[in-house]
mmCIF file with all atom_site columns, C-alpha atoms in Angstrom:
data_model
loop_
_atom_site.group_PDB
_atom_site.id
_atom_site.type_symbol
_atom_site.label_atom_id
_atom_site.label_alt_id
_atom_site.label_comp_id
_atom_site.label_asym_id
_atom_site.label_entity_id
_atom_site.label_seq_id
_atom_site.pdbx_PDB_ins_code
_atom_site.Cartn_x
_atom_site.Cartn_y
_atom_site.Cartn_z
_atom_site.occupancy
_atom_site.B_iso_or_equiv
_atom_site.pdbx_formal_charge
_atom_site.auth_seq_id
_atom_site.auth_comp_id
_atom_site.auth_asym_id
_atom_site.auth_atom_id
_atom_site.pdbx_PDB_model_num
ATOM 1   C CA . GLN A 1 1   ? -234.909 70.726 -60.743 1.00 85.00 ? 1   GLN A CA 1
ATOM 2   C CA . LEU A 1 2   ? -234.074 67.428 -63.487 1.00 93.00 ? 2   LEU A CA 1
ATOM 3   C CA . GLN A 1 3   ? -233.330 64.229 -60.393 1.00 94.00 ? 3   GLN A CA 1
ATOM 4   C CA . LEU A 1 4   ? -233.612 60.658 -60.549 1.00 97.00 ? 4   LEU A CA 1
ATOM 5   C CA . VAL A 1 5   ? -236.249 59.336 -57.839 1.00 95.00 ? 5   VAL A CA 1
ATOM 6   C CA . GLU A 1 6   ? -235.737 55.016 -57.497 1.00 96.00 ? 6   GLU A CA 1
ATOM 7   C CA . SER A 1 7   ? -238.613 53.067 -55.797 1.00 95.00 ? 7   SER A CA 1
ATOM 8   C CA . GLY A 1 8   ? -238.378 49.391 -55.451 1.00 96.00 ? 8   GLY A CA 1
ATOM 9   C CA . GLY A 1 9   ? -235.853 48.027 -52.906 1.00 94.00 ? 9   GLY A CA 1
ATOM 10  C CA . GLY A 1 10  ? -237.177 46.726 -49.931 1.00 97.00 ? 10  GLY A CA 1
ATOM 11  C CA . LEU A 1 11  ? -236.893 42.803 -47.077 1.00 98.00 ? 11  LEU A CA 1
ATOM 12  C CA . VAL A 1 12  ? -236.362 40.102 -48.704 1.00 98.00 ? 12  VAL A CA 1
ATOM 13  C CA . GLN A 1 13  ? -235.584 36.273 -48.357 1.00 98.00 ? 13  GLN A CA 1
ATOM 14  C CA . ALA A 1 14  ? -232.185 34.975 -50.262 1.00 98.00 ? 14  ALA A CA 1
ATOM 15  C CA . GLY A 1 15  ? -233.499 33.128 -52.565 1.00 98.00 ? 15  GLY A CA 1
ATOM 16  C CA . GLY A 1 16  ? -236.361 35.876 -53.788 1.00 98.00 ? 16  GLY A CA 1
ATOM 17  C CA . SER A 1 17  ? -236.229 39.294 -56.177 1.00 98.00 ? 17  SER A CA 1
ATOM 18  C CA . LEU A 1 18  ? -237.595 42.431 -55.982 1.00 98.00 ? 18  LEU A CA 1
ATOM 19  C CA . ARG A 1 19  ? -237.516 45.102 -58.794 1.00 98.00 ? 19  ARG A CA 1
ATOM 20  C CA . LEU A 1 20  ? -235.486 48.917 -58.949 1.00 98.00 ? 20  LEU A CA 1
ATOM 21  C CA . SER A 1 21  ? -237.490 51.416 -61.054 1.00 98.00 ? 21  SER A CA 1
ATOM 22  C CA . CYS A 1 22  ? -235.344 54.568 -60.352 1.00 98.00 ? 22  CYS A CA 1
ATOM 23  C CA . ALA A 1 23  ? -237.670 57.033 -63.270 1.00 98.00 ? 23  ALA A CA 1
ATOM 24  C CA . ALA A 1 24  ? -235.991 60.828 -64.887 1.00 98.00 ? 24  ALA A CA 1
ATOM 25  C CA . SER A 1 25  ? -237.758 63.861 -64.918 1.00 97.00 ? 25  SER A CA 1
ATOM 26  C CA . GLY A 1 26  ? -237.117 67.321 -65.773 1.00 96.00 ? 26  GLY A CA 1
ATOM 27  C CA . SER A 1 27  ? -236.338 68.708 -68.638 1.00 95.00 ? 27  SER A CA 1
ATOM 28  C CA . ILE A 1 28  ? -234.354 66.013 -70.043 1.00 96.00 ? 28  ILE A CA 1
ATOM 29  C CA . SER A 1 29  ? -233.733 66.588 -74.202 1.00 96.00 ? 29  SER A CA 1
ATOM 30  C CA . SER A 1 30  ? -231.720 63.394 -73.757 1.00 96.00 ? 30  SER A CA 1
ATOM 31  C CA . ILE A 1 31  ? -230.920 60.905 -71.757 1.00 97.00 ? 31  ILE A CA 1
ATOM 32  C CA . ASN A 1 32  ? -227.366 58.478 -72.153 1.00 97.00 ? 32  ASN A CA 1
ATOM 33  C CA . GLU A 1 33  ? -226.893 56.125 -69.927 1.00 97.00 ? 33  GLU A CA 1
ATOM 34  C CA . MET A 1 34  ? -228.264 54.249 -66.942 1.00 98.00 ? 34  MET A CA 1
ATOM 35  C CA . GLY A 1 35  ? -227.171 52.521 -64.079 1.00 98.00 ? 35  GLY A CA 1
ATOM 36  C CA . TRP A 1 36  ? -226.825 51.249 -61.106 1.00 98.00 ? 36  TRP A CA 1
ATOM 37  C CA . TYR A 1 37  ? -224.940 51.728 -58.734 1.00 98.00 ? 37  TYR A CA 1
ATOM 38  C CA . ARG A 1 38  ? -224.570 49.359 -54.886 1.00 98.00 ? 38  ARG A CA 1
ATOM 39  C CA . GLN A 1 39  ? -222.136 51.262 -51.924 1.00 96.00 ? 39  GLN A CA 1
ATOM 40  C CA . ALA A 1 40  ? -221.996 49.225 -48.668 1.00 89.00 ? 40  ALA A CA 1
ATOM 41  C CA . PRO A 1 41  ? -220.811 51.572 -45.610 1.00 88.00 ? 41  PRO A CA 1
ATOM 42  C CA . GLY A 1 42  ? -217.454 52.102 -45.574 1.00 92.00 ? 42  GLY A CA 1
ATOM 43  C CA . ASN A 1 43  ? -216.522 50.782 -49.221 1.00 93.00 ? 43  ASN A CA 1
ATOM 44  C CA . GLN A 1 44  ? -216.561 52.248 -52.856 1.00 95.00 ? 44  GLN A CA 1
ATOM 45  C CA . ARG A 1 45  ? -219.420 52.639 -54.806 1.00 95.00 ? 45  ARG A CA 1
ATOM 46  C CA . GLU A 1 46  ? -219.564 49.678 -57.216 1.00 97.00 ? 46  GLU A CA 1
ATOM 47  C CA . LEU A 1 47  ? -221.497 48.747 -60.917 1.00 98.00 ? 47  LEU A CA 1
ATOM 48  C CA . VAL A 1 48  ? -223.767 46.431 -60.939 1.00 98.00 ? 48  VAL A CA 1
ATOM 49  C CA . ALA A 1 49  ? -224.628 47.004 -64.249 1.00 98.00 ? 49  ALA A CA 1
ATOM 50  C CA . ILE A 1 50  ? -225.215 49.108 -67.306 1.00 98.00 ? 50  ILE A CA 1
ATOM 51  C CA . ILE A 1 51  ? -227.565 50.079 -70.280 1.00 98.00 ? 51  ILE A CA 1
ATOM 52  C CA . SER A 1 52  ? -226.789 52.468 -73.288 1.00 97.00 ? 52  SER A CA 1
ATOM 53  C CA . SER A 1 53  ? -229.843 54.471 -74.915 1.00 95.00 ? 53  SER A CA 1
ATOM 54  C CA . ASP A 1 54  ? -229.818 51.520 -77.672 1.00 94.00 ? 54  ASP A CA 1
ATOM 55  C CA . GLY A 1 55  ? -230.330 48.856 -75.291 1.00 95.00 ? 55  GLY A CA 1
ATOM 56  C CA . ARG A 1 56  ? -226.284 47.439 -74.986 1.00 98.00 ? 56  ARG A CA 1
ATOM 57  C CA . THR A 1 57  ? -225.569 46.134 -71.340 1.00 98.00 ? 57  THR A CA 1
ATOM 58  C CA . ASN A 1 58  ? -223.348 44.927 -68.638 1.00 98.00 ? 58  ASN A CA 1
ATOM 59  C CA . TYR A 1 59  ? -222.912 43.596 -65.275 1.00 98.00 ? 59  TYR A CA 1
ATOM 60  C CA . ALA A 1 60  ? -220.613 43.195 -62.817 1.00 98.00 ? 60  ALA A CA 1
ATOM 61  C CA . ASN A 1 61  ? -219.475 39.553 -62.369 1.00 98.00 ? 61  ASN A CA 1
ATOM 62  C CA . SER A 1 62  ? -221.595 39.197 -59.141 1.00 97.00 ? 62  SER A CA 1
ATOM 63  C CA . VAL A 1 63  ? -224.645 39.345 -60.790 1.00 98.00 ? 63  VAL A CA 1
ATOM 64  C CA . LYS A 1 64  ? -224.889 38.371 -64.133 1.00 98.00 ? 64  LYS A CA 1
ATOM 65  C CA . GLY A 1 65  ? -227.170 35.422 -64.942 1.00 98.00 ? 65  GLY A CA 1
ATOM 66  C CA . ARG A 1 66  ? -229.178 36.566 -61.688 1.00 98.00 ? 66  ARG A CA 1
ATOM 67  C CA . PHE A 1 67  ? -230.586 40.686 -62.207 1.00 98.00 ? 67  PHE A CA 1
ATOM 68  C CA . THR A 1 68  ? -231.234 42.189 -65.221 1.00 98.00 ? 68  THR A CA 1
ATOM 69  C CA . ILE A 1 69  ? -231.145 45.136 -65.447 1.00 98.00 ? 69  ILE A CA 1
ATOM 70  C CA . SER A 1 70  ? -234.058 47.286 -68.769 1.00 98.00 ? 70  SER A CA 1
ATOM 71  C CA . ARG A 1 71  ? -234.070 50.665 -69.615 1.00 98.00 ? 71  ARG A CA 1
ATOM 72  C CA . ASP A 1 72  ? -238.101 52.511 -70.736 1.00 97.00 ? 72  ASP A CA 1
ATOM 73  C CA . ASN A 1 73  ? -236.935 55.419 -72.895 1.00 96.00 ? 73  ASN A CA 1
ATOM 74  C CA . ALA A 1 74  ? -240.252 57.179 -73.301 1.00 96.00 ? 74  ALA A CA 1
ATOM 75  C CA . LYS A 1 75  ? -240.500 56.737 -69.765 1.00 97.00 ? 75  LYS A CA 1
ATOM 76  C CA . ASN A 1 76  ? -236.876 58.174 -68.652 1.00 97.00 ? 76  ASN A CA 1
ATOM 77  C CA . THR A 1 77  ? -236.610 54.534 -66.508 1.00 98.00 ? 77  THR A CA 1
ATOM 78  C CA . VAL A 1 78  ? -234.733 51.780 -65.585 1.00 98.00 ? 78  VAL A CA 1
ATOM 79  C CA . TYR A 1 79  ? -235.333 49.329 -63.614 1.00 98.00 ? 79  TYR A CA 1
ATOM 80  C CA . LEU A 1 80  ? -233.348 46.074 -62.637 1.00 98.00 ? 80  LEU A CA 1
ATOM 81  C CA . GLN A 1 81  ? -234.370 43.007 -61.901 1.00 98.00 ? 81  GLN A CA 1
ATOM 82  C CA . MET A 1 82  ? -233.017 40.939 -59.071 1.00 98.00 ? 82  MET A CA 1
ATOM 83  C CA . ASN A 1 83  ? -233.581 37.288 -59.213 1.00 98.00 ? 83  ASN A CA 1
ATOM 84  C CA . SER A 1 84  ? -232.173 34.199 -56.409 1.00 98.00 ? 84  SER A CA 1
ATOM 85  C CA . LEU A 1 85  ? -230.751 37.423 -54.177 1.00 98.00 ? 85  LEU A CA 1
ATOM 86  C CA . LYS A 1 86  ? -227.794 36.784 -51.700 1.00 98.00 ? 86  LYS A CA 1
ATOM 87  C CA . PRO A 1 87  ? -227.563 37.730 -48.005 1.00 97.00 ? 87  PRO A CA 1
ATOM 88  C CA . GLU A 1 88  ? -224.209 39.838 -50.305 1.00 95.00 ? 88  GLU A CA 1
ATOM 89  C CA . ASP A 1 89  ? -226.659 41.576 -52.156 1.00 97.00 ? 89  ASP A CA 1
ATOM 90  C CA . THR A 1 90  ? -227.596 44.088 -48.788 1.00 97.00 ? 90  THR A CA 1
ATOM 91  C CA . THR A 1 91  ? -226.632 47.430 -49.474 1.00 97.00 ? 91  THR A CA 1
ATOM 92  C CA . VAL A 1 92  ? -227.883 50.615 -50.771 1.00 97.00 ? 92  VAL A CA 1
ATOM 93  C CA . TYR A 1 93  ? -228.500 51.071 -54.476 1.00 98.00 ? 93  TYR A CA 1
ATOM 94  C CA . TYR A 1 94  ? -228.068 53.878 -56.340 1.00 98.00 ? 94  TYR A CA 1
ATOM 95  C CA . CYS A 1 95  ? -229.335 55.034 -60.123 1.00 98.00 ? 95  CYS A CA 1
ATOM 96  C CA . ASN A 1 96  ? -227.151 56.791 -62.147 1.00 98.00 ? 96  ASN A CA 1
ATOM 97  C CA . ALA A 1 97  ? -227.550 58.464 -65.837 1.00 98.00 ? 97  ALA A CA 1
ATOM 98  C CA . TYR A 1 98  ? -226.507 60.594 -67.784 1.00 98.00 ? 98  TYR A CA 1
ATOM 99  C CA . ILE A 1 99  ? -228.194 63.030 -68.801 1.00 97.00 ? 99  ILE A CA 1
ATOM 100 C CA . ARG A 1 100 ? -228.140 66.206 -72.156 1.00 96.00 ? 100 ARG A CA 1
ATOM 101 C CA . GLN A 1 101 ? -231.084 68.455 -70.160 1.00 95.00 ? 101 GLN A CA 1
ATOM 102 C CA . ILE A 1 102 ? -232.967 70.936 -73.055 1.00 94.00 ? 102 ILE A CA 1
ATOM 103 C CA . GLY A 1 103 ? -230.891 73.698 -74.101 1.00 93.00 ? 103 GLY A CA 1
ATOM 104 C CA . GLY A 1 104 ? -227.078 71.669 -72.683 1.00 91.00 ? 104 GLY A CA 1
ATOM 105 C CA . SER A 1 105 ? -224.725 71.091 -74.310 1.00 92.00 ? 105 SER A CA 1
ATOM 106 C CA . TYR A 1 106 ? -223.735 67.468 -73.502 1.00 94.00 ? 106 TYR A CA 1
ATOM 107 C CA . ALA A 1 107 ? -224.773 65.125 -71.100 1.00 94.00 ? 107 ALA A CA 1
ATOM 108 C CA . SER A 1 108 ? -223.842 65.200 -67.176 1.00 96.00 ? 108 SER A CA 1
ATOM 109 C CA . ALA A 1 109 ? -223.851 62.475 -64.169 1.00 97.00 ? 109 ALA A CA 1
ATOM 110 C CA . TYR A 1 110 ? -226.620 61.935 -62.058 1.00 97.00 ? 110 TYR A CA 1
ATOM 111 C CA . TRP A 1 111 ? -227.525 60.062 -58.716 1.00 97.00 ? 111 TRP A CA 1
ATOM 112 C CA . GLY A 1 112 ? -230.580 59.102 -57.479 1.00 97.00 ? 112 GLY A CA 1
ATOM 113 C CA . GLN A 1 113 ? -230.598 59.154 -53.758 1.00 95.00 ? 113 GLN A CA 1
ATOM 114 C CA . GLY A 1 114 ? -230.574 55.241 -53.247 1.00 96.00 ? 114 GLY A CA 1
ATOM 115 C CA . THR A 1 115 ? -232.962 53.003 -52.134 1.00 97.00 ? 115 THR A CA 1
ATOM 116 C CA . GLN A 1 116 ? -232.714 49.878 -49.762 1.00 97.00 ? 116 GLN A CA 1
ATOM 117 C CA . VAL A 1 117 ? -232.184 46.163 -50.388 1.00 98.00 ? 117 VAL A CA 1
ATOM 118 C CA . THR A 1 118 ? -231.617 43.981 -47.456 1.00 98.00 ? 118 THR A CA 1
ATOM 119 C CA . VAL A 1 119 ? -231.522 40.654 -48.466 1.00 98.00 ? 119 VAL A CA 1
ATOM 120 C CA . SER A 1 120 ? -231.963 37.906 -45.126 1.00 97.00 ? 120 SER A CA 1
ATOM 121 C CA . SER A 1 121 ? -230.898 34.004 -44.377 1.00 94.00 ? 121 SER A CA 1
#
């Protein structure tokens, strides 16, 4: 059973930092793009940051200069370092990865269960 397990969410004061982690496990042949998204109640899920298999990154304008995405390919893990957090960053964060399973011919999108980030003012 292929799955993404997230960790690292929680409560922090404005200006503080959190680090999210997301580990993929299962019968993995390769992982292409990995990323973080967030979704507030009643809103569409939005991109926060993505990273390609060779380390190229892209960020939402709202988090540029504050958040850093990285990955450890040996551990099938993606990270999101969040600094200078603001109350408007409060929401549920989801990791995403395009994974090709062993024996598979193409990659499919998988999602984590979500982790709550709350920033108090």
